[in-house]
Coordinates of N, CA, C and O and ligand atoms in Angstrom, one line a residue:
M1 N 0.9 -1.2 0.0 CA 0.0 0.0 0.0 C 0.9 1.2 0.0 O 1.6 1.5 1.0
S2 N 0.8 2.0 -1.0 CA 1.8 3.1 -1.2 C 1.5 4.2 -0.2 O 2.4 5.0 0.0
D3 N 0.3 4.3 0.4 CA 0.0 5.4 1.3 C 0.3 4.9 2.7 O 0.0 5.7 3.7
C4 N 0.8 3.7 2.9 CA 1.0 3.2 4.3 C 2.4 3.5 4.7 O 3.4 3.0 4.0
L5 N 2.6 4.2 5.8 CA 4.0 4.5 6.3 C 4.9 3.3 6.4 O 6.0 3.3 6.0
F6 N 4.3 2.3 7.1 CA 5.2 1.1 7.4 C 5.4 0.3 6.1 O 6.5 -0.3 6.0
C7 N 4.5 0.3 5.2 CA 4.8 -0.4 3.9 C 5.9 0.3 3.1 O 6.7 -0.3 2.5
R8 N 5.9 1.6 3.3 CA 7.0 2.4 2.6 C 8.4 2.1 3.3 O 9.4 2.2 2.6
M9 N 8.4 1.7 4.5 CA 9.6 1.3 5.2 C 10.0 -0.1 4.7 O 11.2 -0.3 4.4
V10 N 9.0 -1.0 4.5 CA 9.3 -2.3 4.0 C 9.9 -2.2 2.6 O 10.9 -2.9 2.3
S11 N 9.4 -1.3 1.8 CA 9.8 -1.2 0.4 C 11.1 -0.5 0.3 O 11.8 -0.5 -0.8
G12 N 11.6 0.1 1.3 CA 12.9 0.8 1.3 C 12.8 2.3 0.9 O 13.7 3.0 0.9
E13 N 11.5 2.8 0.7 CA 11.3 4.2 0.3 C 11.7 5.1 1.5 O 12.2 6.2 1.3
I14 N 11.4 4.6 2.7 CA 11.8 5.3 4.0 C 12.7 4.4 4.7 O 12.4 3.2 4.8
A15 N 13.7 4.9 5.3 CA 14.7 4.0 6.0 C 14.5 4.1 7.5 O 14.9 5.1 8.1
P16 N 13.9 3.1 8.2 CA 13.8 3.1 9.6 C 15.1 2.7 10.2 O 16.1 2.2 9.5
D17 N 15.2 2.8 11.6 CA 16.4 2.4 12.3 C 16.2 0.9 12.7 O 15.6 0.6 13.7
V18 N 16.6 0.0 11.8 CA 16.3 -1.4 11.9 C 17.1 -2.1 13.0 O 18.3 -1.9 13.0
V19 N 16.5 -2.9 13.8 CA 17.2 -3.6 14.8 C 17.2 -5.1 14.5 O 18.0 -5.9 15.0
R20 N 16.2 -5.6 13.7 CA 16.1 -7.0 13.4 C 15.3 -7.2 12.1 O 14.3 -6.5 12.0
E21 N 15.6 -8.2 11.3 CA 14.8 -8.4 10.1 C 14.8 -9.9 9.8 O 15.8 -10.6 10.0
T22 N 13.6 -10.4 9.4 CA 13.5 -11.8 8.9 C 12.9 -11.7 7.5 O 12.5 -10.6 7.1
D23 N 12.6 -12.9 6.9 CA 12.0 -12.9 5.6 C 10.6 -12.2 5.7 O 10.2 -11.5 4.7
R24 N 9.9 -12.3 6.8 CA 8.6 -11.8 6.9 C 8.3 -10.8 7.9 O 7.2 -10.3 8.0
T25 N 9.3 -10.4 8.7 CA 9.1 -9.4 9.7 C 10.2 -8.3 9.7 O 11.3 -8.6 9.3
L26 N 9.9 -7.2 10.3 CA 10.9 -6.1 10.4 C 10.7 -5.5 11.8 O 9.5 -5.3 12.2
A27 N 11.8 -5.2 12.4 CA 11.7 -4.5 13.7 C 12.6 -3.3 13.7 O 13.8 -3.3 13.2
F28 N 12.1 -2.1 14.1 CA 12.8 -0.9 14.1 C 12.5 0.0 15.3 O 11.4 -0.2 15.9
R29 N 13.4 1.0 15.6 CA 13.2 1.8 16.7 C 12.0 2.8 16.5 O 12.0 3.4 15.4
D30 N 11.2 3.0 17.5 CA 10.1 4.0 17.4 C 10.8 5.4 17.4 O 11.7 5.7 18.1
V31 N 10.2 6.3 16.5 CA 10.8 7.6 16.4 C 10.5 8.5 17.6 O 11.2 9.5 17.8
N32 N 9.5 8.1 18.4 CA 9.1 8.9 19.6 C 9.1 7.9 20.8 O 8.0 7.6 21.3
P33 N 10.3 7.5 21.2 CA 10.3 6.4 22.2 C 9.7 6.8 23.6 O 9.9 7.9 24.1
Q34 N 8.9 5.8 24.1 CA 8.2 6.0 25.4 C 9.0 5.3 26.5 O 8.5 5.3 27.7
A35 N 10.1 4.7 26.2 CA 10.9 4.0 27.2 C 12.3 3.9 26.6 O 12.5 4.0 25.3
P36 N 13.4 3.5 27.4 CA 14.7 3.4 26.8 C 14.8 2.5 25.7 O 15.6 2.7 24.7
T37 N 14.1 1.3 25.7 CA 13.9 0.5 24.6 C 12.5 0.6 24.1 O 11.5 0.4 24.9
H38 N 12.3 1.1 22.9 CA 10.9 1.1 22.3 C 11.1 0.7 20.8 O 11.5 1.6 20.0
V39 N 10.8 -0.5 20.5 CA 11.0 -1.1 19.2 C 9.6 -1.5 18.6 O 8.8 -2.1 19.4
L40 N 9.4 -1.2 17.4 CA 8.1 -1.7 16.7 C 8.4 -2.9 15.9 O 9.4 -2.9 15.1
V41 N 7.6 -3.9 16.0 CA 7.8 -5.2 15.2 C 6.6 -5.3 14.3 O 5.4 -5.2 14.7
I42 N 6.8 -5.4 13.0 CA 5.7 -5.4 12.0 C 5.9 -6.6 11.0 O 7.0 -7.1 10.8
P43 N 4.8 -7.1 10.5 CA 4.9 -8.0 9.3 C 5.2 -7.2 8.1 O 4.8 -6.1 8.0
K44 N 6.0 -7.8 7.2 CA 6.3 -7.0 5.9 C 5.0 -6.9 5.1 O 4.8 -5.9 4.3
E45 N 4.2 -7.9 5.2 CA 2.9 -7.9 4.5 C 1.9 -7.0 5.2 O 1.9 -7.0 6.5
H46 N 1.1 -6.2 4.5 CA 0.2 -5.3 5.1 C -1.0 -6.0 5.7 O -1.8 -6.7 5.0
H47 N -1.2 -5.8 7.0 CA -2.5 -6.2 7.7 C -2.7 -5.0 8.6 O -1.8 -4.5 9.2
A48 N -4.0 -4.7 8.8 CA -4.3 -3.5 9.6 C -4.1 -3.6 11.1 O -3.6 -2.7 11.8
T49 N -4.5 -4.8 11.6 CA -4.5 -5.0 13.1 C -4.0 -6.4 13.4 O -3.9 -7.2 12.5
V50 N -3.7 -6.6 14.7 CA -3.3 -7.9 15.1 C -4.3 -9.0 14.9 O -4.0 -10.1 14.5
G51 N -5.6 -8.6 15.1 CA -6.7 -9.5 14.8 C -6.8 -9.9 13.3 O -7.1 -11.0 13.0
A52 N -6.5 -8.9 12.5 CA -6.6 -9.2 11.0 C -5.5 -10.1 10.6 O -5.7 -11.0 9.8
V53 N -4.3 -9.9 11.1 CA -3.2 -10.8 10.7 C -3.4 -12.2 11.3 O -3.1 -13.2 10.7
A54 N -3.9 -12.3 12.6 CA -4.2 -13.6 13.2 C -5.2 -14.4 12.4 O -5.1 -15.6 12.2
A55 N -6.2 -13.7 11.8 CA -7.3 -14.3 11.0 C -6.8 -14.7 9.7 O -7.1 -15.8 9.2
A56 N -6.0 -13.9 9.0 CA -5.5 -14.1 7.7 C -4.4 -15.1 7.6 O -4.2 -15.9 6.6
D57 N -3.5 -15.1 8.6 CA -2.2 -15.8 8.5 C -1.7 -16.1 9.9 O -0.8 -15.4 10.4
P58 N -2.3 -17.1 10.6 CA -1.9 -17.4 12.0 C -0.4 -17.7 12.1 O 0.2 -17.3 13.2
Q59 N 0.2 -18.3 11.1 CA 1.7 -18.5 11.2 C 2.5 -17.2 11.3 O 3.4 -17.1 12.1
L60 N 2.0 -16.2 10.5 CA 2.7 -14.9 10.5 C 2.5 -14.2 11.9 O 3.4 -13.6 12.4
A61 N 1.3 -14.4 12.5 CA 1.0 -13.8 13.8 C 2.0 -14.4 14.8 O 2.5 -13.7 15.7
A62 N 2.2 -15.8 14.7 CA 3.1 -16.4 15.6 C 4.6 -15.9 15.4 O 5.3 -15.7 16.3
E63 N 4.9 -15.7 14.1 CA 6.2 -15.2 13.8 C 6.4 -13.8 14.4 O 7.6 -13.4 14.9
L64 N 5.4 -13.0 14.5 CA 5.5 -11.6 15.1 C 5.8 -11.7 16.6 O 6.7 -11.0 17.1
L65 N 5.1 -12.7 17.2 CA 5.4 -12.8 18.7 C 6.9 -13.3 18.9 O 7.5 -12.8 19.8
G66 N 7.3 -14.2 18.0 CA 8.7 -14.7 18.2 C 9.7 -13.6 17.9 O 10.7 -13.5 18.5
A67 N 9.3 -12.8 16.9 CA 10.2 -11.6 16.6 C 10.3 -10.7 17.8 O 11.4 -10.1 18.1
A68 N 9.2 -10.4 18.5 CA 9.2 -9.6 19.6 C 10.1 -10.1 20.7 O 10.8 -9.4 21.3
Q69 N 10.0 -11.4 21.0 CA 10.8 -12.1 22.0 C 12.3 -11.9 21.6 O 13.1 -11.6 22.4
A70 N 12.6 -12.1 20.3 CA 14.0 -12.0 19.9 C 14.5 -10.6 20.0 O 15.7 -10.4 20.4
V71 N 13.7 -9.6 19.8 CA 14.1 -8.2 20.0 C 14.4 -8.0 21.5 O 15.4 -7.4 21.9
A72 N 13.5 -8.5 22.3 CA 13.6 -8.3 23.8 C 15.0 -8.9 24.2 O 15.7 -8.3 25.0
E73 N 15.3 -10.1 23.7 CA 16.5 -10.7 24.1 C 17.7 -9.9 23.6 O 18.7 -9.7 24.3
Q74 N 17.6 -9.5 22.4 CA 18.7 -8.7 21.7 C 18.9 -7.4 22.5 O 20.1 -6.9 22.6
E75 N 17.9 -6.8 23.1 CA 17.9 -5.6 23.8 C 18.3 -5.8 25.3 O 18.3 -4.8 26.1
G76 N 18.5 -7.0 25.7 CA 18.9 -7.3 27.1 C 17.8 -7.3 28.1 O 18.0 -7.0 29.3
L77 N 16.5 -7.5 27.6 CA 15.4 -7.3 28.5 C 14.9 -8.6 29.1 O 14.0 -8.6 29.9
G78 N 15.4 -9.8 28.6 CA 15.0 -11.0 29.2 C 14.9 -12.1 28.1 O 14.6 -11.8 27.0
T79 N 15.1 -13.3 28.6 CA 14.9 -14.5 27.7 C 13.5 -15.0 27.9 O 12.8 -14.7 28.8
A80 N 13.1 -16.0 27.0 CA 11.8 -16.7 27.1 C 11.7 -17.4 28.5 O 10.7 -17.4 29.1
D81 N 12.8 -18.0 28.9 CA 12.8 -18.7 30.2 C 13.0 -17.8 31.4 O 12.5 -18.1 32.5
S82 N 13.6 -16.7 31.2 CA 13.9 -15.8 32.3 C 13.7 -14.4 31.9 O 14.6 -13.7 31.4
P83 N 12.4 -13.9 32.1 CA 12.1 -12.5 31.6 C 12.6 -11.5 32.6 O 11.8 -10.8 33.3
E84 N 13.9 -11.3 32.7 CA 14.5 -10.4 33.6 C 15.4 -9.4 32.8 O 16.2 -9.9 32.0
P85 N 15.3 -8.1 33.0 CA 14.5 -7.4 33.9 C 13.0 -7.3 33.5 O 12.2 -7.0 34.3
G86 N 12.7 -7.6 32.3 CA 11.3 -7.7 31.9 C 11.0 -6.6 30.8 O 11.8 -5.7 30.6
W87 N 9.9 -6.8 30.2 CA 9.5 -5.9 29.1 C 8.0 -6.0 28.8 O 7.4 -6.9 29.3
R88 N 7.5 -5.1 28.1 CA 6.1 -5.0 27.9 C 5.8 -5.1 26.4 O 6.5 -4.5 25.6
L89 N 4.7 -5.8 26.0 CA 4.3 -5.9 24.6 C 2.9 -5.3 24.5 O 2.0 -5.7 25.2
V90 N 2.8 -4.3 23.6 CA 1.6 -3.6 23.4 C 1.2 -3.5 21.9 O 2.1 -3.4 21.1
T91 N -0.1 -3.7 21.6 CA -0.5 -3.4 20.2 C -1.8 -2.7 20.3 O -2.7 -3.1 21.1
N92 N -2.0 -1.7 19.6 CA -3.2 -0.8 19.6 C -4.0 -1.2 18.4 O -3.5 -1.2 17.3
S93 N -5.3 -1.4 18.6 CA -6.3 -1.7 17.5 C -7.4 -0.7 17.6 O -8.2 -0.7 18.6
G94 N -7.5 0.2 16.6 CA -8.6 1.1 16.5 C -8.5 2.4 17.3 O -7.5 2.6 18.0
P95 N -9.5 3.3 17.0 CA -9.3 4.7 17.5 C -9.3 4.8 19.0 O -8.5 5.6 19.5
Q96 N -10.1 4.1 19.8 CA -10.1 4.3 21.2 C -8.8 3.8 21.9 O -8.4 4.3 22.9
A97 N -8.1 2.9 21.2 CA -6.8 2.4 21.7 C -5.7 3.4 21.2 O -4.5 3.3 21.7
G98 N -6.0 4.3 20.3 CA -5.0 5.2 19.9 C -4.1 4.8 18.7 O -3.0 5.3 18.5
Q99 N -4.6 3.8 18.0 CA -3.9 3.3 16.8 C -3.7 4.4 15.8 O -4.8 4.9 15.3
S100 N -2.5 4.8 15.5 CA -2.3 5.9 14.6 C -1.7 5.5 13.2 O -1.8 6.2 12.2
V101 N -1.1 4.3 13.2 CA -0.6 3.7 11.9 C -1.3 2.4 11.7 O -1.3 1.5 12.5
H102 N -2.0 2.3 10.6 CA -2.9 1.2 10.3 C -2.3 0.1 9.6 O -2.8 -0.4 8.6
H103 N -1.1 -0.3 10.1 CA -0.4 -1.5 9.7 C 0.1 -2.1 11.0 O 0.8 -1.4 11.8
V104 N -0.4 -3.3 11.3 CA -0.2 -3.9 12.6 C 1.3 -3.8 13.0 O 2.2 -4.0 12.3
H105 N 1.4 -3.4 14.3 CA 2.8 -3.3 14.9 C 2.7 -3.6 16.4 O 1.8 -3.2 17.1
L106 N 3.7 -4.3 16.8 CA 3.8 -4.7 18.2 C 4.9 -3.7 18.8 O 6.0 -3.6 18.3
H107 N 4.5 -3.0 19.9 CA 5.5 -2.2 20.6 C 6.2 -3.0 21.6 O 5.6 -3.6 22.5
V108 N 7.5 -3.1 21.5 CA 8.4 -3.8 22.5 C 9.0 -2.7 23.4 O 9.7 -1.8 22.9
L109 N 8.6 -2.7 24.7 CA 8.9 -1.6 25.6 C 9.7 -2.1 26.8 O 9.3 -3.1 27.4
G110 N 10.8 -1.4 27.1 CA 11.5 -1.9 28.3 C 12.6 -0.9 28.7 O 12.8 0.1 28.0
G111 N 13.3 -1.2 29.7 CA 14.5 -0.4 30.2 C 14.1 0.5 31.3 O 14.9 1.3 31.7
R112 N 12.8 0.5 31.7 CA 12.4 1.3 32.9 C 11.3 0.6 33.6 O 10.6 -0.3 33.0
G113 N 11.0 1.0 34.8 CA 9.9 0.4 35.5 C 8.6 0.9 34.9 O 8.5 2.0 34.4
M114 N 7.6 0.0 34.8 CA 6.3 0.4 34.2 C 5.2 0.0 35.1 O 5.2 -1.1 35.7
T115 N 4.2 0.9 35.2 CA 3.1 0.6 36.1 C 1.9 0.1 35.2 O 2.0 0.1 34.0
W116 N 1.0 -0.5 35.9 CA -0.2 -1.0 35.2 C -1.4 -0.6 36.0 O -1.4 -0.8 37.2
P117 N -2.5 -0.1 35.4 CA -2.6 0.1 33.9 C -1.8 1.4 33.5 O -1.6 2.3 34.3
P118 N -1.5 1.4 32.2 CA -0.8 2.6 31.7 C -1.8 3.7 31.6 O -3.0 3.5 31.6
G119 N -1.3 4.9 31.4 CA -2.2 6.1 31.3 C -2.9 6.1 30.0 O -2.7 5.4 29.1
Ligands
AMP1 P1 0.2 3.4 17.4 O1 -0.2 4.7 18.0 O2 0.1 2.2 18.3 O3 -0.4 3.2 16.0 O4 1.8 3.5 17.2 C1 2.4 4.1 16.1 C2 3.8 4.3 16.5 O5 4.6 4.6 15.3 C3 4.0 5.5 17.4 O6 4.7 5.1 18.6 C4 5.0 6.5 16.6 O7 5.9 7.1 17.4 C5 5.6 5.5 15.6 N1 6.1 6.1 14.4 C6 5.5 7.0 13.6 N2 6.2 7.4 12.6 C7 7.4 6.7 12.7 C8 8.6 6.6 12.0 N3 8.8 7.3 10.8 N4 9.6 5.8 12.4 C9 9.4 5.1 13.5 N5 8.3 5.1 14.3 C10 7.3 5.9 13.9

């Protein structure tokens, strides 16, 4: 989709600060970080929300989760067996959640203490 910001990153038209890439996923630093580590994980294929990708391609949805874990490990936030110091995974779907880019993305957040619920 030529009007989608994240599709333009996948195509190379815009160059994000890439931290990890696989055949089907891309992870890059958020331009407006909300924590010392704030990385977005996206599928290269366009899907609007996490629900949409889970319905259309469950394997790809699983790959997104695996990519998020791999980024967390790469950033020193914890392994699958030992999530220390820990990290948060967020995905926003729709207007009330504040989704501003309509290409599914997982926010990997860490590097500071976080309260729940978030503001
Ligand atoms: P959301 O509000 O969940 O849709 O998140 C969209 C995220 O994309 C926000 O955290 C933005 O800071 C981030 N963002 C917007 N433009 C860029 C960009 N050019 N490079 C990296 N992150 C971006």
